[in-house]
Short mmCIF file of C-alpha atoms and ligand atoms in Angstrom, two decimals:
data_model
loop_
_atom_site.label_atom_id
_atom_site.label_comp_id
_atom_site.label_asym_id
_atom_site.label_seq_id
_atom_site.Cartn_x
_atom_site.Cartn_y
_atom_site.Cartn_z
CA MET X 121 -6.30 12.22 -12.85
CA ARG X 122 -7.35 9.19 -11.06
CA PHE X 123 -7.13 8.18 -7.45
CA THR X 124 -7.37 5.45 -5.26
CA SER X 125 -7.42 4.80 -1.34
CA LEU X 126 -4.88 1.99 0.15
CA GLY X 127 -6.92 1.92 3.28
CA SER X 128 -8.39 4.25 5.55
CA GLY X 129 -9.47 4.52 9.47
CA SER X 130 -8.01 4.63 12.65
CA SER X 131 -5.73 1.71 11.78
CA GLY X 132 -3.98 3.41 8.71
CA ASN X 133 -4.27 5.49 6.24
CA GLY X 134 -2.92 6.20 2.70
CA LEU X 135 -4.48 7.49 -0.51
CA VAL X 136 -2.49 7.98 -4.24
CA VAL X 137 -3.30 10.42 -6.51
CA GLU X 138 -1.99 10.48 -10.08
CA CYS X 139 -1.69 13.39 -12.45
CA GLY X 140 0.01 12.69 -15.79
CA ALA X 141 3.26 10.62 -14.86
CA THR X 142 3.43 11.57 -11.31
CA ARG X 143 1.96 9.68 -8.47
CA VAL X 144 1.72 11.24 -5.00
CA MET X 145 0.99 9.31 -1.59
CA MET X 146 -0.97 11.30 1.17
CA ASP X 147 -0.14 9.92 4.23
CA CYS X 148 1.26 6.53 4.89
CA GLY X 149 -0.07 4.36 8.19
CA PHE X 150 0.73 1.12 7.38
CA THR X 151 4.46 -1.25 7.77
CA LEU X 152 6.49 -1.22 5.03
CA ALA X 153 5.48 -5.05 4.16
CA ASP X 154 1.57 -3.94 4.17
CA THR X 155 2.31 -0.78 2.27
CA ARG X 156 4.07 -2.65 -0.56
CA ALA X 157 0.98 -5.18 -0.41
CA ARG X 158 -1.61 -2.44 -0.63
CA LEU X 159 0.25 -0.66 -3.53
CA GLU X 160 0.83 -3.94 -5.29
CA ARG X 161 -3.02 -4.47 -5.18
CA ALA X 162 -3.49 -1.21 -6.77
CA GLY X 163 -0.77 -2.12 -9.41
CA LEU X 164 1.72 0.08 -8.29
CA SER X 165 5.23 -0.47 -6.85
CA PRO X 166 7.19 1.92 -4.16
CA SER X 167 9.33 3.13 -7.12
CA ASP X 168 6.09 4.96 -8.63
CA ILE X 169 5.58 7.27 -5.77
CA ARG X 170 7.27 10.45 -6.72
CA GLY X 171 6.37 11.96 -3.09
CA ILE X 172 4.51 11.79 0.17
CA VAL X 173 2.44 14.62 1.31
CA VAL X 174 1.46 14.48 5.21
CA THR X 175 -1.79 15.58 7.20
CA HIS X 176 -0.41 15.27 10.64
CA GLU X 177 1.61 13.27 12.99
CA HIS X 178 -1.10 10.75 14.14
CA ASP X 179 0.00 7.20 13.94
CA ASP X 180 -2.70 6.08 11.42
CA HIS X 181 -1.33 8.94 9.11
CA MET X 182 2.54 9.24 9.71
CA GLY X 183 3.30 5.95 11.36
CA GLY X 184 4.44 4.14 8.14
CA VAL X 185 6.08 7.55 6.69
CA ALA X 186 9.73 7.36 7.51
CA ARG X 187 10.38 3.76 7.20
CA PHE X 188 8.42 3.64 3.28
CA ALA X 189 10.29 7.32 2.55
CA ARG X 190 13.96 6.49 3.71
CA ARG X 191 13.62 2.88 2.26
CA TYR X 192 12.52 4.17 -1.47
CA ALA X 193 14.35 7.69 -0.78
CA ILE X 194 10.90 9.32 -1.36
CA PRO X 195 10.46 12.83 -0.92
CA VAL X 196 8.33 14.02 2.21
CA TYR X 197 6.40 17.23 2.61
CA VAL X 198 5.24 18.15 5.74
CA THR X 199 4.47 21.35 8.02
CA ARG X 200 7.17 22.45 10.45
CA GLY X 201 4.89 21.28 13.37
CA THR X 202 4.37 17.76 11.55
CA GLY X 203 7.89 17.22 10.70
CA HIS X 204 9.04 17.54 14.38
CA TRP X 205 7.66 14.40 14.45
CA LEU X 206 10.05 13.09 12.00
CA PRO X 207 12.74 10.59 13.52
CA PRO X 208 15.78 12.55 14.43
CA ASP X 209 18.24 10.57 11.86
CA PHE X 210 15.42 11.14 8.94
CA PRO X 211 17.54 12.00 6.28
CA ALA X 212 17.08 16.00 5.93
CA VAL X 213 17.32 15.84 1.92
CA LEU X 214 14.18 13.75 1.96
CA VAL X 215 12.20 16.57 3.81
CA ASN X 216 10.18 19.54 2.24
CA TYR X 217 8.63 22.03 4.57
CA ILE X 218 5.52 23.36 3.38
CA ASP X 219 3.50 26.39 4.27
CA PRO X 220 -0.13 25.19 5.48
CA HIS X 221 -1.65 28.26 3.12
CA THR X 222 0.88 27.67 0.15
CA PRO X 223 0.09 25.47 -2.76
CA PHE X 224 2.88 23.52 -4.20
CA ALA X 225 3.56 20.86 -6.74
CA VAL X 226 4.91 17.54 -7.17
CA GLY X 227 5.90 16.95 -10.37
CA ASP X 228 2.20 17.06 -12.40
CA VAL X 229 0.24 17.07 -9.20
CA ALA X 230 -0.70 20.82 -7.87
CA VAL X 231 -0.89 20.59 -4.44
CA GLU X 232 -2.99 22.64 -1.90
CA PRO X 233 -2.44 22.45 1.60
CA PHE X 234 -5.35 23.72 4.03
CA PRO X 235 -5.04 23.78 8.04
CA VAL X 236 -7.59 22.13 10.03
CA PRO X 237 -8.70 21.96 13.44
CA HIS X 238 -7.71 18.78 14.92
CA ASP X 239 -5.52 17.96 18.08
CA ALA X 240 -2.12 17.73 16.32
CA ARG X 241 0.71 20.19 16.09
CA GLU X 242 0.07 21.56 12.63
CA PRO X 243 -2.56 19.38 10.90
CA VAL X 244 -3.42 20.25 7.29
CA GLN X 245 -5.82 18.38 4.66
CA TYR X 246 -5.46 18.65 0.73
CA VAL X 247 -6.61 19.36 -2.52
CA PHE X 248 -5.07 17.75 -5.24
CA SER X 249 -5.15 19.11 -8.92
CA ASP X 250 -4.04 18.47 -12.58
CA GLY X 251 -4.80 21.95 -13.20
CA ALA X 252 -8.55 20.80 -14.72
CA CYS X 253 -9.78 18.75 -11.92
CA ARG X 254 -9.70 19.10 -8.34
CA LEU X 255 -9.58 16.28 -5.74
CA GLY X 256 -10.56 17.42 -2.29
CA VAL X 257 -9.74 14.94 1.04
CA VAL X 258 -10.19 15.72 4.25
CA THR X 259 -9.93 13.23 7.20
CA ASP X 260 -9.33 14.22 10.98
CA LEU X 261 -11.38 17.27 11.06
CA GLY X 262 -12.65 18.36 14.28
CA THR X 263 -14.99 21.16 13.53
CA ILE X 264 -15.97 22.51 9.76
CA THR X 265 -14.74 26.07 9.06
CA GLN X 266 -15.61 28.63 6.32
CA HIS X 267 -12.21 28.06 5.10
CA VAL X 268 -12.63 24.13 4.75
CA VAL X 269 -15.91 24.91 3.08
CA GLU X 270 -14.49 27.31 0.56
CA LYS X 271 -11.25 24.95 -0.19
CA LEU X 272 -13.31 21.87 -0.92
CA SER X 273 -16.07 23.88 -3.04
CA GLY X 274 -15.81 23.28 -6.86
CA CYS X 275 -14.67 20.01 -6.79
CA GLN X 276 -15.03 17.14 -8.79
CA ALA X 277 -14.21 14.32 -6.50
CA LEU X 278 -14.35 14.60 -2.62
CA VAL X 279 -13.13 12.20 0.12
CA ILE X 280 -14.63 12.91 3.27
CA GLU X 281 -14.54 12.04 7.10
CA CYS X 282 -17.04 10.11 7.98
CA ASN X 283 -15.77 9.00 11.55
CA HIS X 284 -18.34 7.96 13.89
CA ASP X 285 -22.35 8.13 14.27
CA LEU X 286 -22.81 10.01 17.68
CA ASP X 287 -25.26 7.88 18.89
CA MET X 288 -23.22 4.75 18.53
CA LEU X 289 -20.05 6.45 19.84
CA MET X 290 -21.85 7.76 22.92
CA ALA X 291 -23.56 4.54 23.70
CA GLY X 292 -20.35 2.64 22.55
CA PRO X 293 -17.96 1.18 25.00
CA TYR X 294 -14.76 4.06 25.03
CA PRO X 295 -14.07 5.78 28.30
CA PHE X 296 -16.01 8.93 28.20
CA ALA X 297 -12.78 11.22 28.07
CA LEU X 298 -12.11 9.33 24.79
CA LYS X 299 -15.66 9.90 23.52
CA GLN X 300 -15.26 13.63 24.22
CA ARG X 301 -11.86 13.72 22.69
CA ILE X 302 -13.40 12.27 19.33
CA ALA X 303 -16.69 14.30 19.07
CA GLY X 304 -14.80 17.41 20.67
CA ARG X 305 -13.78 20.41 18.42
CA LEU X 306 -10.53 19.03 17.66
CA GLY X 307 -11.46 15.55 17.08
CA HIS X 308 -13.35 13.98 14.31
CA LEU X 309 -16.51 14.46 12.06
CA CYS X 310 -19.40 12.30 12.53
CA ASN X 311 -22.07 11.21 9.88
CA SER X 312 -24.24 14.67 10.34
CA ALA X 313 -21.32 16.77 10.52
CA ALA X 314 -20.17 15.22 7.29
CA ARG X 315 -23.30 15.72 5.82
CA GLU X 316 -23.53 19.45 7.03
CA LEU X 317 -19.99 19.92 5.45
CA VAL X 318 -21.45 18.35 2.16
CA CYS X 319 -24.65 20.53 1.79
CA ALA X 320 -22.73 23.64 2.62
CA LEU X 321 -20.43 22.93 -0.36
CA ASP X 322 -20.43 23.91 -3.97
CA ARG X 323 -21.24 20.27 -5.64
CA SER X 324 -22.21 21.72 -9.18
CA ARG X 325 -19.20 19.88 -10.17
CA LEU X 326 -19.06 17.08 -7.85
CA ARG X 327 -18.72 13.43 -9.95
CA HIS X 328 -17.23 11.17 -6.88
CA LEU X 329 -18.06 11.52 -3.08
CA VAL X 330 -16.30 8.86 -1.00
CA ALA X 331 -16.70 8.68 2.73
CA ALA X 332 -13.58 7.95 4.67
CA HIS X 333 -11.85 7.05 8.05
CA LEU X 334 -15.21 5.07 9.33
CA SER X 335 -14.92 4.09 13.07
CA GLN X 336 -14.91 0.15 13.14
CA GLN X 337 -16.52 0.49 16.57
CA ASN X 338 -18.97 3.78 15.95
CA ASN X 339 -20.02 3.80 12.74
CA THR X 340 -21.36 1.55 9.86
CA ARG X 341 -20.94 1.74 6.10
CA GLU X 342 -24.54 2.23 5.74
CA LEU X 343 -25.24 5.07 8.05
CA ALA X 344 -22.24 7.01 6.57
CA VAL X 345 -23.63 6.47 2.78
CA GLU X 346 -26.68 7.30 3.87
CA ALA X 347 -25.53 10.57 5.13
CA LEU X 348 -23.51 11.43 2.60
CA ALA X 349 -26.45 10.69 -0.17
CA GLN X 350 -28.67 12.88 1.81
CA ALA X 351 -26.11 15.53 1.27
CA ALA X 352 -25.79 15.35 -2.33
CA CYS X 353 -29.20 14.55 -3.03
CA CYS X 354 -28.16 11.39 -4.65
CA GLU X 355 -28.61 7.29 -4.85
CA ARG X 356 -26.76 5.65 -1.92
CA ASP X 357 -24.75 3.44 -5.06
CA TRP X 358 -23.27 6.81 -6.00
CA VAL X 359 -21.31 7.26 -2.66
CA GLY X 360 -18.22 5.41 -2.37
CA VAL X 361 -16.86 4.21 0.61
CA ALA X 362 -12.75 3.87 1.47
CA SER X 363 -12.56 0.99 3.79
CA GLN X 364 -9.74 0.10 6.25
CA ASP X 365 -8.84 -3.38 4.69
CA ASP X 366 -9.78 -2.77 1.12
CA GLY X 367 -9.66 0.95 0.79
CA LEU X 368 -11.14 2.22 -2.77
CA ALA X 369 -10.76 0.76 -6.27
CA TRP X 370 -8.79 3.45 -8.66
CA ARG X 371 -11.58 6.31 -9.70
CA ASP X 372 -10.81 8.44 -13.03
CA VAL X 373 -11.74 11.88 -11.83
ZN1 ZN D 24 -6.72 9.47 11.78
ZN1 ZN D 25 -5.75 12.21 13.45
#
C-alpha cells in the first residue's frame, strides 16, 4: 500500500491511495488541467484512477470532482448530503451513495468512512486499508471526537489537518466572523488540537505522520511539524508535510 498527496490546503486537496492494482483518489479540488498535471507528477494518468471518494462539498475538496469524474467516467463515492451538491446533470451511473458508518471497497482498497464535525451537509473522512495496513486521513475537522480517535488509532500512516496556529489566526487579517468560523467547533483543527489528537491515539504501529491542510496565511510548516513531532515524540524530519503546491511524494506504508 502506498499514498501520495496531489496538494493540500484551502486552494485544493487531492490524495491518491494505491493498494494492489487499485488506485483511489480522495477529493479533487483542482481544475481538470491541474489535476492531470498533478497526477502526472505522481507518475499517474487519469485512467489509473478507479474511483473518487469525497469528504464534503467545500470547493477545495469537491470543486474538481464532477468535471474530472465525468470526463474520465470515474465512479464517485459520496454521502447523500455531499451528493446533493453534484451538478444536476451529473451522470447517475457514476454516483455511489455511501453510509458514513459503513465500510465499502473500491477494487483492492478497503474504505472506512467516518462522520466528522465540520460545517458541511454530511461530511466524512476516511481510513483506507489493504487488509494489513491502515492509512487514516482527517482534514476539515472542527472538534476531536472519541469516534475519530477510535478510527485513527492503530493506523500505520496518518495524514492530519494542522490548519492554523491559533495566535497567528487571531492576530491575522481575517474578518472576526471568519476567524470564529475557522476556530469554531465546526471549523478546522489548529496545531495544538492536532497535537492533542495524535497524543490521544494508539500510535503503536505508526510509521508515517503527515501534516496537511496548512493555512498559507495562518500557519507555518515549522509550527505544524513541531506540534506533530511533540505529539509523536519523534524527530521533526520524521514528520511529513502535504503542501498546497507540491503535495507529498509517494510513501510506501
Ligand atoms: Zn478544506
Ligand atoms: Zn471544509
